[in-house]
mmCIF file of C-alpha atoms and ligand atoms in Angstrom:
data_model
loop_
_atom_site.group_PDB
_atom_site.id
_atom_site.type_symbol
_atom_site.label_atom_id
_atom_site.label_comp_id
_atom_site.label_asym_id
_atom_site.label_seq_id
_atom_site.Cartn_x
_atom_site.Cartn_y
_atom_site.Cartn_z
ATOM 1 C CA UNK A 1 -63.742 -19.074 -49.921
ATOM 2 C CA UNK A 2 -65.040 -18.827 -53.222
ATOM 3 C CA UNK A 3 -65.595 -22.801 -55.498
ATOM 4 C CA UNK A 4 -62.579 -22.676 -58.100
ATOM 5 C CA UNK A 5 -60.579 -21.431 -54.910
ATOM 6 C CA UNK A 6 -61.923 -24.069 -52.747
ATOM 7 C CA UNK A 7 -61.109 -26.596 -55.608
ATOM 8 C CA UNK A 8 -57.721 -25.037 -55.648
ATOM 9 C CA UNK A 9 -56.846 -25.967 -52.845
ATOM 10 C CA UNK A 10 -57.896 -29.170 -52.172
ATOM 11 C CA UNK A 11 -56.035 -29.946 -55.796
ATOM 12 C CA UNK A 12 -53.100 -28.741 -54.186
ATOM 13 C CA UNK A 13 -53.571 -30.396 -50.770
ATOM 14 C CA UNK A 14 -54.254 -33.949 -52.458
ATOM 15 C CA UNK A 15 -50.948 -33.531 -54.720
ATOM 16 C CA UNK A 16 -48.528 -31.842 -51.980
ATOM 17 C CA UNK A 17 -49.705 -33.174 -48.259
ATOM 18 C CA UNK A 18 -50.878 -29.920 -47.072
ATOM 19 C CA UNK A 19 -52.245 -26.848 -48.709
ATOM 20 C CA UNK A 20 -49.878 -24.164 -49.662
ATOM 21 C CA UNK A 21 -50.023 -20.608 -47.564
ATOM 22 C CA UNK A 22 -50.883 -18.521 -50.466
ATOM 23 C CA UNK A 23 -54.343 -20.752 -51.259
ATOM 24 C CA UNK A 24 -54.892 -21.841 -47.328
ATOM 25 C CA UNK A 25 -56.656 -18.034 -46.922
ATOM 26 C CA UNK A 26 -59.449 -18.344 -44.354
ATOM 27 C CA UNK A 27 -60.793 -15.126 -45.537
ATOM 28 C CA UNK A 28 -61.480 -14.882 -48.696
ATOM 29 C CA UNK A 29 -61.453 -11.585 -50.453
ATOM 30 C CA UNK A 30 -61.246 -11.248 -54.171
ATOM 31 C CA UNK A 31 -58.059 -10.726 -55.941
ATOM 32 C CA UNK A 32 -55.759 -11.226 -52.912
ATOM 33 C CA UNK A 33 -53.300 -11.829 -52.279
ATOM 34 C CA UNK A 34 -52.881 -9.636 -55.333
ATOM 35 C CA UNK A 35 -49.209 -10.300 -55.219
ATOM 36 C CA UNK A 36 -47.172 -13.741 -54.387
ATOM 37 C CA UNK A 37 -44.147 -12.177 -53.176
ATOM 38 C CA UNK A 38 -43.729 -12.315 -49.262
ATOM 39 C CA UNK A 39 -44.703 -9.321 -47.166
ATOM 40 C CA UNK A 40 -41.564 -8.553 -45.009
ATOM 41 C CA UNK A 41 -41.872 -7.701 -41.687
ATOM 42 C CA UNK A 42 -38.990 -6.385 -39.135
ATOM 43 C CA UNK A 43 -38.404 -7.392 -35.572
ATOM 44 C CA UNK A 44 -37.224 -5.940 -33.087
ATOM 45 C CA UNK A 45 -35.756 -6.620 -29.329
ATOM 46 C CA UNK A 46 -38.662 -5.974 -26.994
ATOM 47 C CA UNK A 47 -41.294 -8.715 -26.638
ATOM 48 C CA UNK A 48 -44.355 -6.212 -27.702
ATOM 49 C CA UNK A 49 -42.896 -5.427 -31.209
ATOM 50 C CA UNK A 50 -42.433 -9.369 -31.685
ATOM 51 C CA UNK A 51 -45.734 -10.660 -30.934
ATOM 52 C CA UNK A 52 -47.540 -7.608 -32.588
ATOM 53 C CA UNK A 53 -45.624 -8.413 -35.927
ATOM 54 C CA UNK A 54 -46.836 -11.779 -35.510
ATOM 55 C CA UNK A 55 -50.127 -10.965 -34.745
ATOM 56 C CA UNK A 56 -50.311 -8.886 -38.164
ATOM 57 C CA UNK A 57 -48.157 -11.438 -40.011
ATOM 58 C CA UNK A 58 -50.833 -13.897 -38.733
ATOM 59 C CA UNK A 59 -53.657 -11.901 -40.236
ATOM 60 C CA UNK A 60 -52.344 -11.328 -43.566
ATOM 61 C CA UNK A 61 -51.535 -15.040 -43.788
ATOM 62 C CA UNK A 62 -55.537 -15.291 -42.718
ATOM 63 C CA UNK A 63 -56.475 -13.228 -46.186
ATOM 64 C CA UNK A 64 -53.830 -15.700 -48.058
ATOM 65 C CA UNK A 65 -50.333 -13.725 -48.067
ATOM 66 C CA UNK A 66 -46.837 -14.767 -47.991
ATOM 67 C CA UNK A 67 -45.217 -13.026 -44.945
ATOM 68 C CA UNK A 68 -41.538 -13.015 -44.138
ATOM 69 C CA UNK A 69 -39.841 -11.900 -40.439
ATOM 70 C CA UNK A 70 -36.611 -9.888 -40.647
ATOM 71 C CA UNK A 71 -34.791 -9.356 -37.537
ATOM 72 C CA UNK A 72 -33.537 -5.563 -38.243
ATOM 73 C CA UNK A 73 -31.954 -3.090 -35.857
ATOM 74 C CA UNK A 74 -35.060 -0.646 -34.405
ATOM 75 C CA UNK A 75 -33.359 2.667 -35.738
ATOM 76 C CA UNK A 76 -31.686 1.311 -38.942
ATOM 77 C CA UNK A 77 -35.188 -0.150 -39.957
ATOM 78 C CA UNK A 78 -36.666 3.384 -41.170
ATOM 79 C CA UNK A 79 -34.432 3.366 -43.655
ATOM 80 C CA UNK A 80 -34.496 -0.280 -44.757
ATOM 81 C CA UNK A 81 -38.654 0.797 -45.089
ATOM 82 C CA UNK A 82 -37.772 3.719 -47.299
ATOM 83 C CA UNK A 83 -35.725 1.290 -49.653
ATOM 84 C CA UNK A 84 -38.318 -1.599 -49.721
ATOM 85 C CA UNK A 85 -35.980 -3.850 -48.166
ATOM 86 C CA UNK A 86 -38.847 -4.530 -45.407
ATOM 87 C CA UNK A 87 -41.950 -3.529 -45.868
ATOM 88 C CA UNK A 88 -43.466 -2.046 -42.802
ATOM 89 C CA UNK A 89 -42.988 -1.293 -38.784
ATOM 90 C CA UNK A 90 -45.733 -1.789 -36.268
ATOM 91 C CA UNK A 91 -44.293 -0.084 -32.990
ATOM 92 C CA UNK A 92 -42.959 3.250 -33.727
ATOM 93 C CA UNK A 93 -42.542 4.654 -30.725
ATOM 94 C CA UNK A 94 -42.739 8.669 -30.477
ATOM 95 C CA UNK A 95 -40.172 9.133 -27.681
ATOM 96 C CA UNK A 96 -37.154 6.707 -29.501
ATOM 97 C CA UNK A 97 -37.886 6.559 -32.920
ATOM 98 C CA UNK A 98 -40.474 9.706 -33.602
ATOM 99 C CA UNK A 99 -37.003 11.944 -34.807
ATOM 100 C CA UNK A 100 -35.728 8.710 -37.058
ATOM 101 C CA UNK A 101 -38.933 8.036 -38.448
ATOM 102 C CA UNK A 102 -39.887 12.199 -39.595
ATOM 103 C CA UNK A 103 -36.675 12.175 -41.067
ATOM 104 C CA UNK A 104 -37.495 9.439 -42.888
ATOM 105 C CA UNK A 105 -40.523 10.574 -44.345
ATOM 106 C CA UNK A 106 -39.134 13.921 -45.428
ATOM 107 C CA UNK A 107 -36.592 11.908 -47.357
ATOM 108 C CA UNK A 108 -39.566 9.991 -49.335
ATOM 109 C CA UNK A 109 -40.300 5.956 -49.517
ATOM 110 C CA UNK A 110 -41.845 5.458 -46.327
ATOM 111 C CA UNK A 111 -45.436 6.422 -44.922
ATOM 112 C CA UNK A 112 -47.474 6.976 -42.002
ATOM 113 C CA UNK A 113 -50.128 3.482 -42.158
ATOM 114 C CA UNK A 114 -51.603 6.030 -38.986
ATOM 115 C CA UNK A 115 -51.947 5.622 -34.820
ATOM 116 C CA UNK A 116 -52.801 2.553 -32.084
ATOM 117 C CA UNK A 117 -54.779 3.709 -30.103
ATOM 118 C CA UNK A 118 -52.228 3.454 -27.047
ATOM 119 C CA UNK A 119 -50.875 6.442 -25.594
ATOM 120 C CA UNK A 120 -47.378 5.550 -24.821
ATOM 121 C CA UNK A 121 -44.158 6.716 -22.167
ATOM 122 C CA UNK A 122 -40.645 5.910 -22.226
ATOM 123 C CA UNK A 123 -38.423 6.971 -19.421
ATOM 124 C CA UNK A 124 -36.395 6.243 -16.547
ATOM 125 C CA UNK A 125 -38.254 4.184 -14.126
ATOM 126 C CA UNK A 126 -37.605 3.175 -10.064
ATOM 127 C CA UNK A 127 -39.683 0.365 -8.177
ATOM 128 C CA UNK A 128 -41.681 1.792 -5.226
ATOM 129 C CA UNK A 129 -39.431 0.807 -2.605
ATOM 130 C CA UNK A 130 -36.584 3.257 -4.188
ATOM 131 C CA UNK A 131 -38.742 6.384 -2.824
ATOM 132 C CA UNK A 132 -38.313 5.422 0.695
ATOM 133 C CA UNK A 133 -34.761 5.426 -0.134
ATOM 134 C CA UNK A 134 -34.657 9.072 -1.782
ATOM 135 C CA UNK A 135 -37.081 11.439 -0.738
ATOM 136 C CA UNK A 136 -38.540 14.015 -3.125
ATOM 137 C CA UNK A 137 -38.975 11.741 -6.049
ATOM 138 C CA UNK A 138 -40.177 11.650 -9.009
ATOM 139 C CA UNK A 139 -38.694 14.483 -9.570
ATOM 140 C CA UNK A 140 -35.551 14.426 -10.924
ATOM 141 C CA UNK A 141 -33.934 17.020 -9.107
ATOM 142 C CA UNK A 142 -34.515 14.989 -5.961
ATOM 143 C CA UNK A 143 -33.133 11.730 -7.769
ATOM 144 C CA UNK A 144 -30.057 13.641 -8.633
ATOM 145 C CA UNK A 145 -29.658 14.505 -5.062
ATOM 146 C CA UNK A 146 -29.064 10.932 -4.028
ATOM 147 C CA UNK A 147 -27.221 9.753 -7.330
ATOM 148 C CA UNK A 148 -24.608 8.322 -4.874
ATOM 149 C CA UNK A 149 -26.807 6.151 -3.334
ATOM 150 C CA UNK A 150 -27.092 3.766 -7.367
ATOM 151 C CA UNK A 151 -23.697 3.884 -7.590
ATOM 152 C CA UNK A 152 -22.491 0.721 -9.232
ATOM 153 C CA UNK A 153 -18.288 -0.131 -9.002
ATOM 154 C CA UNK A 154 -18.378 1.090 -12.406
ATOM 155 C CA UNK A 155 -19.805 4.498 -11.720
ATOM 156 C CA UNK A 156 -19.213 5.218 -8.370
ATOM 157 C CA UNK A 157 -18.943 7.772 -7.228
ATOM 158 C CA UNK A 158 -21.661 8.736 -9.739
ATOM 159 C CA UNK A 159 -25.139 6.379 -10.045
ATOM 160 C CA UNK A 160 -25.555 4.451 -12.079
ATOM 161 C CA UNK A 161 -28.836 4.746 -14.965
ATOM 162 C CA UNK A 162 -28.946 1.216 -16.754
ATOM 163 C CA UNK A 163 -30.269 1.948 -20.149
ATOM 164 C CA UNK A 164 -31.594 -0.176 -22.639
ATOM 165 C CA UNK A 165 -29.851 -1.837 -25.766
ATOM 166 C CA UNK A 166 -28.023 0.955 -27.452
ATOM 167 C CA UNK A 167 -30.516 0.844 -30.715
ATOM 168 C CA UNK A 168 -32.709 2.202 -28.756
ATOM 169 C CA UNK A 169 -30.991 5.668 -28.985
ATOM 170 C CA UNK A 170 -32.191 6.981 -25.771
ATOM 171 C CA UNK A 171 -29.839 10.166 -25.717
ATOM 172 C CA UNK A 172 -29.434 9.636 -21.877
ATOM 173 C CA UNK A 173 -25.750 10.423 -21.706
ATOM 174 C CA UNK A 174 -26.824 13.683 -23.808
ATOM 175 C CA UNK A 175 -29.832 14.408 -20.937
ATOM 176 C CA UNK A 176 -27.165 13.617 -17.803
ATOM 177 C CA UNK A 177 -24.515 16.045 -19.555
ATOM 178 C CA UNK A 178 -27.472 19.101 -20.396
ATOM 179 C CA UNK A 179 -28.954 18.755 -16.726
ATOM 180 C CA UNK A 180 -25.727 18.414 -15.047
ATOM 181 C CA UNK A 181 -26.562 14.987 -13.225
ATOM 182 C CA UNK A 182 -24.196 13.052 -11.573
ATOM 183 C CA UNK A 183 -25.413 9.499 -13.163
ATOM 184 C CA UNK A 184 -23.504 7.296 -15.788
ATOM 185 C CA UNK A 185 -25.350 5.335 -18.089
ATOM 186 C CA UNK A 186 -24.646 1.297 -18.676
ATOM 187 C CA UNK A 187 -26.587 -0.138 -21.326
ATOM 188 C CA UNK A 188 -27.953 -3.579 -20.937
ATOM 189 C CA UNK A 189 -27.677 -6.059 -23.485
ATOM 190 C CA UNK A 190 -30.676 -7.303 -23.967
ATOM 191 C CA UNK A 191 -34.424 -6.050 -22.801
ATOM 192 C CA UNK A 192 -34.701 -9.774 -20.700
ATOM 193 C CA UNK A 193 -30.514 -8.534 -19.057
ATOM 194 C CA UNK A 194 -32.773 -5.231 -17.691
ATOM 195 C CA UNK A 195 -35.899 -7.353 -16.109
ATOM 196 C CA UNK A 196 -33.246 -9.845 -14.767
ATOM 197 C CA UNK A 197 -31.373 -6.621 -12.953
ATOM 198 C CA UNK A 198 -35.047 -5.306 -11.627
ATOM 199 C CA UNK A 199 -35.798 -8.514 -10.376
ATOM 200 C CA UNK A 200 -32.114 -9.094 -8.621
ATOM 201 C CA UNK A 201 -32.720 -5.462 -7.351
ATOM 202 C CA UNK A 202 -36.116 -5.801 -6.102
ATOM 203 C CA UNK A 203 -35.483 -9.282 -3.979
ATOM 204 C CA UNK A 204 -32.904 -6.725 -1.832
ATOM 205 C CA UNK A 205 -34.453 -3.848 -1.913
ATOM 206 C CA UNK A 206 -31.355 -2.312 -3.335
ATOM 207 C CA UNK A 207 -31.670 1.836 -5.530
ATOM 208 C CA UNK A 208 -31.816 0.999 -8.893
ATOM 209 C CA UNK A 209 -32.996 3.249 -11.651
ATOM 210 C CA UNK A 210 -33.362 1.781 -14.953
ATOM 211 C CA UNK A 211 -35.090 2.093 -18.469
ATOM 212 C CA UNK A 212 -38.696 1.417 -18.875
ATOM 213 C CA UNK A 213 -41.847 2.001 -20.783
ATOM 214 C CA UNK A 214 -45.581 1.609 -20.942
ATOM 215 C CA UNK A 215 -47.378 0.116 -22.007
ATOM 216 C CA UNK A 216 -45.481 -2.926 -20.843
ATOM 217 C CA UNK A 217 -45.706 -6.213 -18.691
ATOM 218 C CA UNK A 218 -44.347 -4.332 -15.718
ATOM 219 C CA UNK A 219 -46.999 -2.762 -14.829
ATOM 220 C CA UNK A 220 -48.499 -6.405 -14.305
ATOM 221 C CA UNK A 221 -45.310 -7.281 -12.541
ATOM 222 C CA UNK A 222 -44.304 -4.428 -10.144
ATOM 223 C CA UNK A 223 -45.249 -1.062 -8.711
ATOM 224 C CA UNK A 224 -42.871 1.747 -9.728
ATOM 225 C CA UNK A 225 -43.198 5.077 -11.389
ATOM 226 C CA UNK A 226 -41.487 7.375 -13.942
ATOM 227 C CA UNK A 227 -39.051 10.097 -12.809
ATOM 228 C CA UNK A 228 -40.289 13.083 -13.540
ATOM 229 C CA UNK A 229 -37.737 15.316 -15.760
ATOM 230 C CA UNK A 230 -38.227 18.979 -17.506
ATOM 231 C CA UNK A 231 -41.482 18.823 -19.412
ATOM 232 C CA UNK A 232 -41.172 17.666 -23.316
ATOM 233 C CA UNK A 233 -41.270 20.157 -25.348
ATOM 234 C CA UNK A 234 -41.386 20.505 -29.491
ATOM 235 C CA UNK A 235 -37.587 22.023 -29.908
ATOM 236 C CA UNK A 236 -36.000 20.119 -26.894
ATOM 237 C CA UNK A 237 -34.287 17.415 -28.808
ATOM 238 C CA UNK A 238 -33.384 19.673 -31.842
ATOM 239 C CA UNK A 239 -33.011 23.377 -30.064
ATOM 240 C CA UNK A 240 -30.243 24.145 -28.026
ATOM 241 C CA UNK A 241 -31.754 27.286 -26.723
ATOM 242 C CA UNK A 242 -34.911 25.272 -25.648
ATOM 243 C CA UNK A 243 -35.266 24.922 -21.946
ATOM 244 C CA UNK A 244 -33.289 25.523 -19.009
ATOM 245 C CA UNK A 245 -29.803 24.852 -20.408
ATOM 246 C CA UNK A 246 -29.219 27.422 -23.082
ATOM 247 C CA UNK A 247 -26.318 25.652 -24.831
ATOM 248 C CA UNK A 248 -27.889 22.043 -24.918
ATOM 249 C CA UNK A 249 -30.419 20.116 -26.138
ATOM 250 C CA UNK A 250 -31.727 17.242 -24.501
ATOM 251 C CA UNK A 251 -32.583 19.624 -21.118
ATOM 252 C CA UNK A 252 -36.177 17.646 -20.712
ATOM 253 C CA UNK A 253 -37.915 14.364 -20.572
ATOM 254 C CA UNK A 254 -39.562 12.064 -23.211
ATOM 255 C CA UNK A 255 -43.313 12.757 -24.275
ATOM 256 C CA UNK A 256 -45.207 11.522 -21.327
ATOM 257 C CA UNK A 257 -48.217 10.847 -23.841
ATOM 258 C CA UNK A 258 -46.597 9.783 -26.983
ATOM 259 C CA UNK A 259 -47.847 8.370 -30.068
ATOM 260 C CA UNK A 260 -47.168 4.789 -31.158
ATOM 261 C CA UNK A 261 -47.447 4.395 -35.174
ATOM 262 C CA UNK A 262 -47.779 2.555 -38.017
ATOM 263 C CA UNK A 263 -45.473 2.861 -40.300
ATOM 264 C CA UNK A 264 -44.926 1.607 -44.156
ATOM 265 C CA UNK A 265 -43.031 1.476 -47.675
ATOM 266 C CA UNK A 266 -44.386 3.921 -49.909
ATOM 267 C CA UNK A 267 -44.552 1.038 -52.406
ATOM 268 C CA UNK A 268 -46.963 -1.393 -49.886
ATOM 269 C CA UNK A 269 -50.094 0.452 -51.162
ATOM 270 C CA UNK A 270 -49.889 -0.435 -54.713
ATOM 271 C CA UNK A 271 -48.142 -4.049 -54.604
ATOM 272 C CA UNK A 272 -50.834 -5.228 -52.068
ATOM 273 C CA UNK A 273 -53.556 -3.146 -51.167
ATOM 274 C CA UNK A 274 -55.552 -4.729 -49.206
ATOM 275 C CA UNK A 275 -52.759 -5.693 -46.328
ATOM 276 C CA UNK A 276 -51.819 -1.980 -47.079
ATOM 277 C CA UNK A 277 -55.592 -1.396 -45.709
ATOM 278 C CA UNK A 278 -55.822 -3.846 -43.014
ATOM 279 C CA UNK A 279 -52.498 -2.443 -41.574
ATOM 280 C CA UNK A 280 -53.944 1.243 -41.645
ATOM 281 C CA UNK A 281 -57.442 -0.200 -39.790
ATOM 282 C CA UNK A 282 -55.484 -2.076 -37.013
ATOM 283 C CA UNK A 283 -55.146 -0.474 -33.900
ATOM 284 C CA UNK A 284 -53.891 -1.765 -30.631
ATOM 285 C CA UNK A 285 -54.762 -0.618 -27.055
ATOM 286 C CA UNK A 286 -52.414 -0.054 -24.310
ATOM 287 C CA UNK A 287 -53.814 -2.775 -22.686
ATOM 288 C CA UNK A 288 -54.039 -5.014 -25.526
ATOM 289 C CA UNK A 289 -49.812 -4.459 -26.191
ATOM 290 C CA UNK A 290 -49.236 -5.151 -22.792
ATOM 291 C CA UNK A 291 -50.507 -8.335 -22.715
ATOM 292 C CA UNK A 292 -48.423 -9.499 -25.729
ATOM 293 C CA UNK A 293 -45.540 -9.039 -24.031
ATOM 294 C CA UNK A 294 -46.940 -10.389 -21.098
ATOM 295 C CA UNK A 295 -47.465 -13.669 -22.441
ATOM 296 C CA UNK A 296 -43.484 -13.598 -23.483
ATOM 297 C CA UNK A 297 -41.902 -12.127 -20.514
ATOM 298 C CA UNK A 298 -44.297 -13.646 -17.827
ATOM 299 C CA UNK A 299 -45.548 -16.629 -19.200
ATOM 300 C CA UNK A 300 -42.618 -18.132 -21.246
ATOM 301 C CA UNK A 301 -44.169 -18.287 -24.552
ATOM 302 C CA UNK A 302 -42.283 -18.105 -27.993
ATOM 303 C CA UNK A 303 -43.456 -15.132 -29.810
ATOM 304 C CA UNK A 304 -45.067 -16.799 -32.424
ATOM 305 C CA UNK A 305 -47.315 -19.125 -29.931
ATOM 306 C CA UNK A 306 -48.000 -15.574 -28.045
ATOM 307 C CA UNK A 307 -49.363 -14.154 -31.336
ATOM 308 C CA UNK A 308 -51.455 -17.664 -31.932
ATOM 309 C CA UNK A 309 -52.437 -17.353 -28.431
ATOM 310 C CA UNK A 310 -53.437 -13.804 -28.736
ATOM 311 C CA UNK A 311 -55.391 -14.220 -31.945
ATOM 312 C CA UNK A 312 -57.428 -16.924 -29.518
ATOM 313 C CA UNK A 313 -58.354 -14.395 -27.188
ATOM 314 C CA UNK A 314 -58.999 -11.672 -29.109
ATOM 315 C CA UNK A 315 -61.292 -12.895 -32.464
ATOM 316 C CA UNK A 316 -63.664 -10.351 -31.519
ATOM 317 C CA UNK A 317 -60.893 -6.950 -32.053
ATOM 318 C CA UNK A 318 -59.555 -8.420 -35.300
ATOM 319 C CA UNK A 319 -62.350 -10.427 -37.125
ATOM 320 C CA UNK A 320 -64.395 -7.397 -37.492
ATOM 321 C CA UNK A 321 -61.044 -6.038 -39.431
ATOM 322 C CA UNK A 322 -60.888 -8.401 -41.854
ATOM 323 C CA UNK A 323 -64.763 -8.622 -42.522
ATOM 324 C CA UNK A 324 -64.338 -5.078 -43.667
ATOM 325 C CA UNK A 325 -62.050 -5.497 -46.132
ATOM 326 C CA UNK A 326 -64.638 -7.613 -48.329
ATOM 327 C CA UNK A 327 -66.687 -4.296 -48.649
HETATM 328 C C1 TMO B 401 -38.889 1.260 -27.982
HETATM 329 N N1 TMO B 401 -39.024 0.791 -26.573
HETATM 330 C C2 TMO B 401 -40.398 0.354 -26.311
HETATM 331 C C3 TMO B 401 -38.064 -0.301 -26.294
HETATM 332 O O1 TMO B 401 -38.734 1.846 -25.809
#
């Protein structure tokens, strides 16, 4: 911290109690924040998303910016970017939002800040135990040939697939009706209403098939596996003559190596430039994400004490992002 900013702050400390944000930076780089306004950040309903805004809201308080959390809907918040209503997204996830977030960016106002490092999966997911139960998997045709066997009263005679919130747009009822399965979705309400259901299921060893993704406490937590569907392909979500069913789309499963990104308002580079930069440098691992939400969904923290927390354990991945932004 530079003298007059040191000053500053003390003046301000002595006449209001405690410093304000803005002028509390512990990293002082020149000109910033170069706007007062607050940076606006989205949440969303899986403990990952939540901690990793936190962590980045954290760090942008650490150079001296105002930061704001908006709880938004996952799919709704592409075009909230795009309109500078929030101001950026730190999990976009290729297999959900990849289709909402390109159409997006053909429409103009929001960017690509670039990748995490993570490679990332969402599918349908079945604890080990389940394969003892129905022989053949992961593949789906094998799954499909027990389907009776997760029936719930609400599906039977069909199985039952319990899906995640529905703003997380999975297109499973679209997948079950192009590959002619005999399973009926239920959404859960709520990412902790799906763990609760796993864990219930697990204690008797009852079928259950259910909505999961890595990277993700789970893999901490249980042993289980993806089902395997038709390959991903580019045109499978969008091409109706892709794949097996001619008529369809939807015939295949998600990206089993997809991208997680960065995304941001068109407007972030220009109103504050160097969080603009920060947020393209950051990149998480797969193991690094999973352990956010680990510290939520298996040790009880609040989000906010999980970023803190976090930020403890890991000075040595961010401070050398920060440093860089005084060159
Ligand atoms: C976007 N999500 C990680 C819940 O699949």
């Amino acid at each position: 911290m530079t003298l007059s900013r040191l000053s500053a702050a003390l003046l301000l400390g002595a006449s209001f109690g405690l410093g304000g944000a803005a002028l509390a930076a512990d990293v002082d780089v020149p000109g910033v924040p170069e706007s007062e306004d607050a940076i606006a950040i989205p949440t969303h309903n899986w403990s990952s998303q939540i901690v990793m805004s936190h962590v980045v809201g954290d760090l942008f308080e650490k150079l001296g910016y105002n930061v704001e959390y908006t709880p938004t809907d996952s799919q709704a918040v592409y075009e909230a970017i795009r309109k500078g209503d929030v101001d950026l997204e730190m999990e976009v996830w290729e297999g959900a939002y990849g289709p909402a977030f390109e159409a997006a960016k053909a429409k103009g106002g929001i960017v690509d800040a670039g990748n995490h490092d993570a490679v990332t999966r969402e599918e349908w997911w079945y604890p080990e135990y389940v394969k003892d139960v129905c022989p053949g998997l992961p593949d789906w045709k094998a799954l499909n040939a027990c389907a009776e066997k997760f029936a719930a009263p609400e599906t039977a005679p069909k199985g039952r697939f319990l899906g995640g919130p529905v703003d997380w747009l999975k297109h499973d009822a679209e997948r079950i009706e192009a590959l002619d399965m005999d399973f009926s979705v239920v959404n859960a309400g709520s990412a902790s209403a799906l763990w609760a259901e796993l864990a219930s299921a697990e204690k008797r060893k009852a079928p259950i098939v259910l909505f999961n993704w890595t990277p993700n406490f789970i893999e901490a937590v249980y042993k289980g596996e993806f089902v395997e569907f038709p390959a991903y392909g580019e045109g499978c979500k969008t091409d109706p003559a892709w794949g097996e069913n001619k008529t369809e789309t939807y015939d295949c499963g998600n990206p089993p190596d997809g991208y997680l990104k960065k995304a941001a308002w068109d407007g972030m580079e220009k109103k504050w430039p160097v969080a603009f930069k920060l947020l393209q440098e950051i990149s998480f691992t797969n193991e690094q994400i999973a352990k956010m939400a680990e510290l939520v969904d298996v040790e009880g923290l609040e989000a906010d004490e999980a970023a803190e927390e976090w930020l403890d354990q890991n000075e040595a991945v961010w401070q050398p992002w920060l440093d860089g932004l005084r060159s």
